[in-house]
Tab-separated table of N, CA and C in Angstrom:
chain	number	residue	atom	x	y	z
O	1	MET	N	0.804	-1.322	0.206
O	1	MET	CA	0.103	0.187	-0.255
O	1	MET	C	0.842	1.170	-0.132
O	2	LYS	N	0.872	2.148	-1.184
O	2	LYS	CA	1.543	3.503	-1.005
O	2	LYS	C	0.511	4.437	-0.230
O	3	THR	N	1.308	4.969	0.816
O	3	THR	CA	1.022	6.318	1.720
O	3	THR	C	1.078	7.391	1.009
O	4	ASN	N	0.324	8.574	1.418
O	4	ASN	CA	0.782	10.013	0.784
O	4	ASN	C	2.718	10.316	1.321
O	5	VAL	N	2.716	9.726	2.310
O	5	VAL	CA	4.075	9.639	3.094
O	5	VAL	C	4.896	9.304	1.456
O	6	MET	N	4.614	8.304	1.345
O	6	MET	CA	5.426	7.280	0.034
O	6	MET	C	5.389	8.271	-1.350
O	7	ARG	N	4.401	8.843	-1.406
O	7	ARG	CA	4.030	9.273	-2.548
O	7	ARG	C	5.019	10.664	-2.608
O	8	ILE	N	5.336	11.410	-1.608
O	8	ILE	CA	5.770	12.500	-1.354
O	8	ILE	C	7.772	12.350	-1.422
O	9	LEU	N	7.600	11.118	-0.858
O	9	LEU	CA	9.409	10.727	-0.522
O	9	LEU	C	9.682	10.231	-2.339
O	10	ASP	N	8.880	9.719	-2.732
O	10	ASP	CA	8.519	9.163	-4.768
O	10	ASP	C	9.471	10.381	-5.489
O	11	ALA	N	8.367	11.464	-4.777
O	11	ALA	CA	8.412	12.675	-6.069
O	11	ALA	C	9.764	13.371	-5.639
O	12	HIS	N	10.032	13.178	-4.270
O	12	HIS	CA	11.284	13.644	-4.190
O	12	HIS	C	13.158	13.202	-4.663
O	13	LYS	N	12.033	11.735	-5.466
O	13	LYS	CA	13.603	10.771	-5.460
O	13	LYS	C	14.523	10.508	-4.194
O	14	ILE	N	13.565	10.672	-3.193
O	14	ILE	CA	14.106	9.869	-1.868
O	14	ILE	C	14.167	8.514	-1.265
O	15	SER	N	15.149	7.634	-1.312
O	15	SER	CA	14.958	6.197	-1.162
O	15	SER	C	14.641	6.275	0.463
O	16	TYR	N	13.852	5.194	0.753
O	16	TYR	CA	13.728	4.570	2.195
O	16	TYR	C	12.857	3.188	2.058
O	17	SER	N	12.869	3.013	3.290
O	17	SER	CA	12.311	1.462	3.764
O	17	SER	C	11.258	1.312	4.305
O	18	VAL	N	9.915	0.415	3.795
O	18	VAL	CA	9.219	0.551	4.492
O	18	VAL	C	9.047	-0.846	5.600
O	19	PHE	N	8.202	-0.910	6.384
O	19	PHE	CA	8.224	-1.905	7.439
O	19	PHE	C	6.328	-1.907	7.923
O	20	GLU	N	5.946	-2.684	7.656
O	20	GLU	CA	4.643	-3.033	8.087
O	20	GLU	C	4.292	-4.062	9.298
O	21	TYR	N	3.195	-3.596	10.509
O	21	TYR	CA	3.474	-4.349	11.182
O	21	TYR	C	1.740	-4.523	11.694
O	22	THR	N	1.238	-5.826	12.274
O	22	THR	CA	-0.073	-5.878	12.051
O	22	THR	C	-0.334	-4.757	13.906
O	23	ASN	N	-1.061	-4.285	13.549
O	23	ASN	CA	-1.693	-2.835	14.788
O	23	ASN	C	-3.026	-3.790	15.257
O	24	ASP	N	-2.551	-3.742	16.847
O	24	ASP	CA	-3.937	-4.206	17.526
O	24	ASP	C	-4.271	-3.075	18.569
O	25	GLN	N	-3.990	-1.653	17.558
O	25	GLN	CA	-4.146	-0.320	18.849
O	25	GLN	C	-3.729	-0.395	20.174
O	26	THR	N	-3.310	-1.379	20.625
O	26	THR	CA	-2.479	-1.438	21.815
O	26	THR	C	-0.978	-1.022	21.824
O	27	LEU	N	-0.467	-1.407	20.907
O	27	LEU	CA	1.164	-1.066	20.323
O	27	LEU	C	1.486	0.298	21.172
O	28	THR	N	2.410	0.701	21.475
O	28	THR	CA	3.335	1.774	21.751
O	28	THR	C	4.390	1.546	20.707
O	29	GLY	N	4.807	2.661	20.603
O	29	GLY	CA	6.014	3.374	19.967
O	29	GLY	C	7.179	1.910	20.713
O	30	GLU	N	7.309	1.768	21.714
O	30	GLU	CA	8.515	1.330	21.928
O	30	GLU	C	8.519	-0.707	21.437
O	31	ASP	N	6.795	-0.381	21.924
O	31	ASP	CA	6.669	-2.249	21.304
O	31	ASP	C	7.199	-2.393	19.629
O	32	ILE	N	6.477	-0.877	19.127
O	32	ILE	CA	6.540	-0.994	17.627
O	32	ILE	C	8.326	-1.472	17.410
O	33	ALA	N	9.244	-0.073	18.291
O	33	ALA	CA	10.770	-0.676	18.049
O	33	ALA	C	11.133	-1.650	17.975
O	34	SER	N	10.359	-2.411	19.344
O	34	SER	CA	10.558	-4.265	19.116
O	34	SER	C	10.477	-5.330	18.553
O	35	ILE	N	9.127	-4.738	17.830
O	35	ILE	CA	9.045	-5.483	16.707
O	35	ILE	C	9.956	-5.435	15.390
O	36	LEU	N	10.527	-3.987	15.065
O	36	LEU	CA	11.305	-4.074	14.029
O	36	LEU	C	12.624	-4.255	14.541
O	37	LYS	N	12.887	-4.254	15.778
O	37	LYS	CA	14.309	-5.245	16.146
O	37	LYS	C	15.015	-3.962	16.173
O	38	GLU	N	14.991	-2.996	16.305
O	38	GLU	CA	15.543	-1.549	16.369
O	38	GLU	C	15.740	-0.950	17.972
O	39	ASP	N	16.777	-0.303	17.806
O	39	ASP	CA	17.169	0.945	19.189
O	39	ASP	C	15.696	1.925	19.069
O	40	PRO	N	15.159	2.061	20.327
O	40	PRO	CA	13.803	2.758	20.208
O	40	PRO	C	14.698	4.279	20.325
O	41	ASN	N	15.455	4.849	20.564
O	41	ASN	CA	16.008	6.155	20.334
O	41	ASN	C	16.051	6.358	19.168
O	42	LYS	N	16.075	5.350	17.669
O	42	LYS	CA	16.243	5.634	16.594
O	42	LYS	C	14.645	5.811	16.051
O	43	CYS	N	13.700	5.597	16.616
O	43	CYS	CA	12.526	5.160	16.656
O	43	CYS	C	11.683	6.616	16.545
O	44	PHE	N	10.629	7.521	15.914
O	44	PHE	CA	10.360	8.605	16.418
O	44	PHE	C	8.818	8.739	16.329
O	45	LYS	N	8.360	9.643	17.027
O	45	LYS	CA	6.957	9.425	17.276
O	45	LYS	C	6.843	11.154	16.841
O	46	THR	N	5.714	11.468	16.105
O	46	THR	CA	5.163	12.952	15.920
O	46	THR	C	3.941	13.118	16.414
O	47	LEU	N	4.367	14.095	17.407
O	47	LEU	CA	3.320	15.067	18.365
O	47	LEU	C	3.082	16.299	17.889
O	48	ILE	N	1.604	16.467	17.927
O	48	ILE	CA	1.181	17.644	17.600
O	48	ILE	C	0.668	18.835	18.680
O	49	THR	N	1.398	20.015	18.816
O	49	THR	CA	0.703	20.464	19.517
O	49	THR	C	0.799	21.927	19.164
O	50	ILE	N	-0.261	23.145	20.192
O	50	ILE	CA	-0.440	24.562	19.428
O	50	ILE	C	-0.435	24.801	20.334
O	51	GLY	N	0.198	26.680	20.093
O	51	GLY	CA	0.841	27.336	21.086
O	51	GLY	C	-0.118	28.370	20.997
O	52	LYS	N	0.129	29.230	22.052
O	52	LYS	CA	-0.720	30.024	22.834
O	52	LYS	C	-0.952	31.311	21.773
O	53	THR	N	-0.049	31.459	20.611
O	53	THR	CA	-0.819	32.089	19.436
O	53	THR	C	-1.220	31.358	18.498
O	54	LYS	N	-1.975	30.308	18.736
O	54	LYS	CA	-2.984	29.545	17.735
O	54	LYS	C	-2.274	29.026	16.852
O	55	ASN	N	-0.977	28.917	16.695
O	55	ASN	CA	-0.368	28.267	15.650
O	55	ASN	C	-0.057	26.398	16.290
O	56	TYR	N	0.027	26.035	15.036
O	56	TYR	CA	0.431	24.366	15.484
O	56	TYR	C	1.748	23.992	15.164
O	57	TYR	N	2.014	23.067	15.554
O	57	TYR	CA	3.657	22.244	15.578
O	57	TYR	C	3.818	21.147	16.145
O	58	ALA	N	4.575	20.469	14.874
O	58	ALA	CA	5.098	18.917	15.196
O	58	ALA	C	6.371	18.748	15.797
O	59	PHE	N	6.214	17.821	16.368
O	59	PHE	CA	7.537	17.647	17.114
O	59	PHE	C	7.625	16.135	17.115
O	60	LEU	N	8.999	15.792	16.857
O	60	LEU	CA	9.747	14.315	16.976
O	60	LEU	C	10.383	14.046	17.935
O	61	VAL	N	9.900	12.987	18.526
O	61	VAL	CA	10.779	12.718	19.842
O	61	VAL	C	10.823	10.980	19.576
O	62	PRO	N	12.055	10.614	20.218
O	62	PRO	CA	12.233	9.166	20.426
O	62	PRO	C	10.844	8.641	20.996
O	63	VAL	N	10.140	7.101	20.357
O	63	VAL	CA	9.327	6.489	21.045
O	63	VAL	C	9.474	6.378	22.709
O	64	ASN	N	10.683	5.900	23.175
O	64	ASN	CA	10.762	6.212	24.842
O	64	ASN	C	10.942	7.024	25.402
O	65	LYS	N	10.885	8.075	24.799
O	65	LYS	CA	10.868	9.791	25.960
O	65	LYS	C	9.749	10.119	25.573
O	66	GLU	N	9.524	11.183	26.515
O	66	GLU	CA	8.198	12.251	26.964
O	66	GLU	C	8.941	13.476	26.248
O	67	LEU	N	7.937	14.292	25.472
O	67	LEU	CA	8.009	15.628	25.166
O	67	LEU	C	8.043	16.528	26.446
O	68	ASP	N	8.907	17.469	26.055
O	68	ASP	CA	9.498	18.351	27.575
O	68	ASP	C	8.693	19.362	26.825
O	69	LEU	N	7.255	20.001	27.428
O	69	LEU	CA	6.425	21.075	26.565
O	69	LEU	C	6.922	22.889	27.084
O	70	LYS	N	7.900	22.689	27.891
O	70	LYS	CA	8.501	23.872	27.909
O	70	LYS	C	9.720	24.053	27.110
O	71	LYS	N	10.539	22.825	26.667
O	71	LYS	CA	11.577	22.960	26.238
O	71	LYS	C	11.138	23.028	24.462
O	72	ALA	N	10.008	22.582	24.341
O	72	ALA	CA	9.375	22.715	22.859
O	72	ALA	C	8.705	24.077	22.992
O	73	ALA	N	8.012	24.454	23.464
O	73	ALA	CA	7.129	26.093	23.407
O	73	ALA	C	8.859	26.860	23.396
O	74	SER	N	10.092	26.374	23.630
O	74	SER	CA	11.265	27.312	23.816
O	74	SER	C	11.923	27.344	22.012
O	75	ALA	N	12.234	25.774	21.924
O	75	ALA	CA	12.452	26.042	20.587
O	75	ALA	C	11.342	26.184	19.594
O	76	VAL	N	10.067	26.972	19.648
O	76	VAL	CA	9.405	27.652	18.550
O	76	VAL	C	8.892	29.094	18.726
O	77	ASN	N	9.744	29.634	20.075
O	77	ASN	CA	9.103	30.716	20.654
O	77	ASN	C	8.104	31.015	20.960
O	78	GLU	N	7.559	30.623	21.434
O	78	GLU	CA	5.754	30.236	22.222
O	78	GLU	C	6.298	30.584	23.577
O	79	LYS	N	5.400	31.158	23.850
O	79	LYS	CA	5.353	31.364	25.776
O	79	LYS	C	4.945	30.004	26.572
O	80	ASN	N	3.793	28.740	25.593
O	80	ASN	CA	3.408	27.667	25.947
O	80	ASN	C	3.230	26.901	24.881
O	81	VAL	N	3.267	25.770	24.823
O	81	VAL	CA	2.606	24.537	23.645
O	81	VAL	C	2.023	23.973	24.667
O	82	GLU	N	0.740	23.416	24.389
O	82	GLU	CA	-0.036	21.941	24.682
O	82	GLU	C	-0.460	20.991	23.354
O	83	MET	N	-0.316	19.480	23.834
O	83	MET	CA	-0.802	18.564	22.829
O	83	MET	C	-2.214	19.219	22.494
O	84	ILE	N	-2.452	18.551	21.465
O	84	ILE	CA	-3.746	19.042	21.005
O	84	ILE	C	-4.461	17.930	21.236
O	85	PRO	N	-6.210	17.887	21.479
O	85	PRO	CA	-6.702	16.634	21.479
O	85	PRO	C	-6.922	15.734	20.426
O	86	PHE	N	-6.644	14.406	20.668
O	86	PHE	CA	-6.795	13.321	19.381
O	86	PHE	C	-7.738	13.755	18.695
O	87	LYS	N	-8.583	13.970	19.339
O	87	LYS	CA	-10.331	14.258	18.182
O	87	LYS	C	-9.957	15.046	17.061
O	88	ASP	N	-8.759	16.301	17.712
O	88	ASP	CA	-8.604	17.165	16.352
O	88	ASP	C	-7.212	16.993	15.443
O	89	LEU	N	-6.854	15.862	15.760
O	89	LEU	CA	-5.572	15.231	15.135
O	89	LEU	C	-5.914	15.110	13.529
O	90	LEU	N	-6.833	14.495	12.874
O	90	LEU	CA	-7.454	14.108	12.117
O	90	LEU	C	-7.531	15.428	11.314
O	91	LYS	N	-8.583	16.383	11.827
O	91	LYS	CA	-8.710	17.704	11.172
O	91	LYS	C	-7.484	18.594	11.178
O	92	VAL	N	-6.161	18.517	12.146
O	92	VAL	CA	-5.279	19.564	11.860
O	92	VAL	C	-4.265	19.109	11.216
O	93	THR	N	-4.119	17.787	11.095
O	93	THR	CA	-2.376	17.481	10.096
O	93	THR	C	-3.239	16.111	9.000
O	94	GLY	N	-4.503	15.578	9.141
O	94	GLY	CA	-4.590	14.663	7.874
O	94	GLY	C	-4.516	12.562	8.240
O	95	TYR	N	-4.193	13.097	9.755
O	95	TYR	CA	-3.556	11.793	10.033
O	95	TYR	C	-4.724	11.183	10.886
O	96	ILE	N	-4.774	10.420	11.456
O	96	ILE	CA	-5.059	9.851	12.513
O	96	ILE	C	-3.952	9.096	14.002
O	97	HIS	N	-4.735	9.454	15.297
O	97	HIS	CA	-3.282	8.831	16.175
O	97	HIS	C	-3.139	7.369	15.571
O	98	GLY	N	-1.491	7.121	15.808
O	98	GLY	CA	-0.569	6.104	15.277
O	98	GLY	C	-0.685	6.086	14.217
O	99	GLY	N	-0.681	7.038	13.357
O	99	GLY	CA	-0.378	7.281	12.382
O	99	GLY	C	0.191	8.453	11.489
O	100	CYS	N	0.565	9.182	12.379
O	100	CYS	CA	0.842	10.851	11.927
O	100	CYS	C	2.497	10.945	11.554
O	101	SER	N	2.377	11.340	10.881
O	101	SER	CA	3.713	11.612	10.200
O	101	SER	C	3.884	13.236	10.123
O	102	PRO	N	5.624	13.590	10.283
O	102	PRO	CA	5.661	14.585	9.971
O	102	PRO	C	5.646	15.450	8.421
O	103	ILE	N	5.627	14.004	7.035
O	103	ILE	CA	5.806	14.295	5.815
O	103	ILE	C	4.372	14.421	5.833
O	104	GLY	N	3.972	14.994	4.626
O	104	GLY	CA	2.619	15.229	4.249
O	104	GLY	C	1.359	15.990	5.026
O	105	MET	N	1.659	16.443	5.634
O	105	MET	CA	0.492	16.871	6.727
O	105	MET	C	-0.140	18.048	6.087
O	106	LYS	N	-1.465	18.197	6.616
O	106	LYS	CA	-2.379	19.200	5.649
O	106	LYS	C	-1.694	20.228	5.015
O	107	LYS	N	-0.931	20.604	6.400
O	107	LYS	CA	-0.690	22.441	6.123
O	107	LYS	C	1.424	21.722	6.388
O	108	ASP	N	1.725	22.930	6.017
O	108	ASP	CA	3.458	22.771	6.514
O	108	ASP	C	3.767	23.797	7.989
O	109	TYR	N	3.305	22.486	8.802
O	109	TYR	CA	3.963	23.076	9.943
O	109	TYR	C	5.364	23.138	10.091
O	110	LYS	N	5.880	24.079	11.366
O	110	LYS	CA	6.997	23.928	11.816
O	110	LYS	C	6.999	22.670	12.351
O	111	VAL	N	8.322	22.012	11.999
O	111	VAL	CA	8.529	20.953	12.556
O	111	VAL	C	9.795	20.536	13.645
O	112	THR	N	9.775	20.430	14.553
O	112	THR	CA	11.121	20.305	15.532
O	112	THR	C	11.551	18.930	15.645
O	113	LEU	N	12.452	18.283	15.519
O	113	LEU	CA	13.176	16.956	15.722
O	113	LEU	C	13.912	17.112	16.990
O	114	ASP	N	14.187	16.167	17.584
O	114	ASP	CA	14.577	16.335	18.926
O	114	ASP	C	16.269	16.271	18.513
O	115	ILE	N	17.184	16.810	19.067
O	115	ILE	CA	18.568	16.885	18.822
O	115	ILE	C	19.130	15.219	18.405
O	116	SER	N	18.730	14.218	19.368
O	116	SER	CA	19.484	13.183	19.733
O	116	SER	C	19.138	12.260	18.059
O	117	ALA	N	18.241	12.842	17.604
O	117	ALA	CA	18.085	12.370	15.839
O	117	ALA	C	19.479	12.518	15.179
O	118	LYS	N	20.326	13.586	15.363
O	118	LYS	CA	21.815	13.914	14.981
O	118	LYS	C	22.474	12.263	15.504
O	119	ASN	N	22.047	11.646	16.007
O	119	ASN	CA	22.835	10.401	16.426
O	119	ASN	C	22.828	9.634	15.779
O	120	PHE	N	22.104	9.456	14.475
O	120	PHE	CA	21.955	8.437	13.615
O	120	PHE	C	21.802	8.428	12.169
O	121	GLU	N	22.477	8.102	11.379
O	121	GLU	CA	22.432	8.064	9.966
O	121	GLU	C	21.074	8.122	9.267
O	122	GLU	N	20.119	7.240	10.136
O	122	GLU	CA	18.397	6.740	9.738
O	122	GLU	C	17.918	6.513	10.780
O	123	ILE	N	16.537	6.798	10.531
O	123	ILE	CA	15.504	7.314	11.510
O	123	ILE	C	14.203	6.552	10.899
O	124	TYR	N	13.553	6.237	11.970
O	124	TYR	CA	12.359	5.380	11.761
O	124	TYR	C	11.390	6.317	12.054
O	125	LEU	N	10.166	6.397	11.502
O	125	LEU	CA	8.957	7.157	11.454
O	125	LEU	C	7.705	6.758	10.647
O	126	SER	N	6.484	7.104	11.489
O	126	SER	CA	5.485	6.847	10.879
O	126	SER	C	5.524	6.944	9.426
O	127	GLY	N	4.754	5.756	8.225
O	127	GLY	CA	5.017	5.970	7.159
O	127	GLY	C	3.887	6.520	6.675
O	128	GLY	N	2.888	7.143	7.593
O	128	GLY	CA	1.591	7.792	7.117
O	128	GLY	C	0.293	7.137	7.593
O	129	HIS	N	0.616	5.866	7.949
O	129	HIS	CA	-0.936	4.885	8.141
O	129	HIS	C	-0.514	4.232	9.445
O	130	VAL	N	-1.647	4.004	10.428
O	130	VAL	CA	-1.169	2.831	11.513
O	130	VAL	C	-0.706	1.425	10.627
O	131	GLY	N	0.369	0.998	11.289
O	131	GLY	CA	0.827	0.095	10.918
O	131	GLY	C	2.054	-0.047	10.085
O	132	VAL	N	2.682	1.217	9.519
O	132	VAL	CA	3.797	1.362	8.738
O	132	VAL	C	4.200	2.067	9.110
O	133	GLN	N	5.876	1.660	9.092
O	133	GLN	CA	6.799	2.763	9.446
O	133	GLN	C	7.917	3.101	8.319
O	134	ILE	N	8.517	3.959	8.475
O	134	ILE	CA	9.582	4.074	7.494
O	134	ILE	C	10.835	4.462	7.956
O	135	LYS	N	12.025	3.660	7.387
O	135	LYS	CA	13.046	4.107	7.920
O	135	LYS	C	13.758	4.875	6.975
O	136	ILE	N	14.633	6.363	7.213
O	136	ILE	CA	14.910	6.974	5.953
O	136	ILE	C	16.266	7.973	6.476
O	137	LYS	N	17.114	8.149	5.246
O	137	LYS	CA	18.416	9.364	5.996
O	137	LYS	C	17.991	10.269	6.669
O	138	LEU	N	18.540	10.073	7.592
O	138	LEU	CA	18.449	11.907	8.510
O	138	LEU	C	18.380	12.791	7.601
O	139	ASP	N	19.696	12.801	6.468
O	139	ASP	CA	19.645	13.935	5.744
O	139	ASP	C	18.461	14.417	4.641
O	140	ASP	N	18.212	13.221	3.920
O	140	ASP	CA	16.637	13.043	3.293
O	140	ASP	C	16.068	13.748	3.921
O	141	LEU	N	15.210	13.301	5.139
O	141	LEU	CA	14.282	13.816	5.866
O	141	LEU	C	14.252	15.303	5.874
O	142	VAL	N	15.554	15.571	5.951
O	142	VAL	CA	15.461	17.171	6.116
O	142	VAL	C	15.575	17.919	5.557
O	143	LYS	N	15.554	17.358	3.786
O	143	LYS	CA	15.594	18.322	2.729
O	143	LYS	C	13.901	18.022	2.399
O	144	VAL	N	13.271	17.360	3.056
O	144	VAL	CA	11.649	17.239	2.923
O	144	VAL	C	11.086	18.174	3.630
O	145	ILE	N	11.231	18.225	5.195
O	145	ILE	CA	10.558	18.593	6.151
O	145	ILE	C	10.985	20.115	6.620
O	146	ASN	N	12.529	20.186	6.336
O	146	ASN	CA	13.656	21.940	6.650
O	146	ASN	C	13.162	21.320	8.334
O	147	PRO	N	13.597	20.676	9.311
O	147	PRO	CA	13.107	20.525	10.606
O	147	PRO	C	14.012	21.638	11.350
O	148	ASN	N	13.859	22.200	12.482
O	148	ASN	CA	14.898	22.831	13.708
O	148	ASN	C	15.084	21.473	14.429
O	149	PHE	N	16.317	21.761	14.899
O	149	PHE	CA	16.769	20.675	15.849
O	149	PHE	C	17.194	21.191	17.391
O	150	PHE	N	16.700	20.734	18.305
O	150	PHE	CA	16.631	21.394	19.668
O	150	PHE	C	16.327	20.334	20.874
O	151	GLU	N	17.192	20.442	21.516
O	151	GLU	CA	16.240	19.443	22.742
O	151	GLU	C	15.207	19.906	23.269
O	152	ILE	N	14.216	18.664	22.907
O	152	ILE	CA	12.943	18.519	23.544
O	152	ILE	C	12.276	17.573	24.466
O	153	VAL	N	13.403	16.516	24.829
O	153	VAL	CA	12.787	15.620	25.840
O	153	VAL	C	12.992	16.137	27.284
O	154	LYS	N	11.901	15.461	27.832
O	154	LYS	CA	12.393	15.251	29.222
O	154	LYS	C	13.512	14.437	29.552
């Protein structure tokens, strides 16, 4: 199955690997890293926040870490940011919970990637559909989403 994420990467002539798994809706990011037999520090989840200015932001953090909202706000020059409600995720990003990717969201929101990503040549992230992960070279991901790098985990 081709997802929007894959179509965008194909259009940019960026190579990536696809990993599909059966999702029973109870899997955590760490469970998925385990299924992939990968270091959870290399597997990133996409978290969407809203700032005091009502702007939306995407943050990518390792699946075994938690987003620090104070650091996140500082990274995007906001007084504060908060997680958006799950019910708003589809409306804001075009993705559902568990399938949210920083590639191909409805709008080009500012993306901040935890600085720890720079420890890896390749990272894993959602392929834009529940049960689909992609592995991509960090340099290639940067070309597509142009993220900021900042320490944003607790």
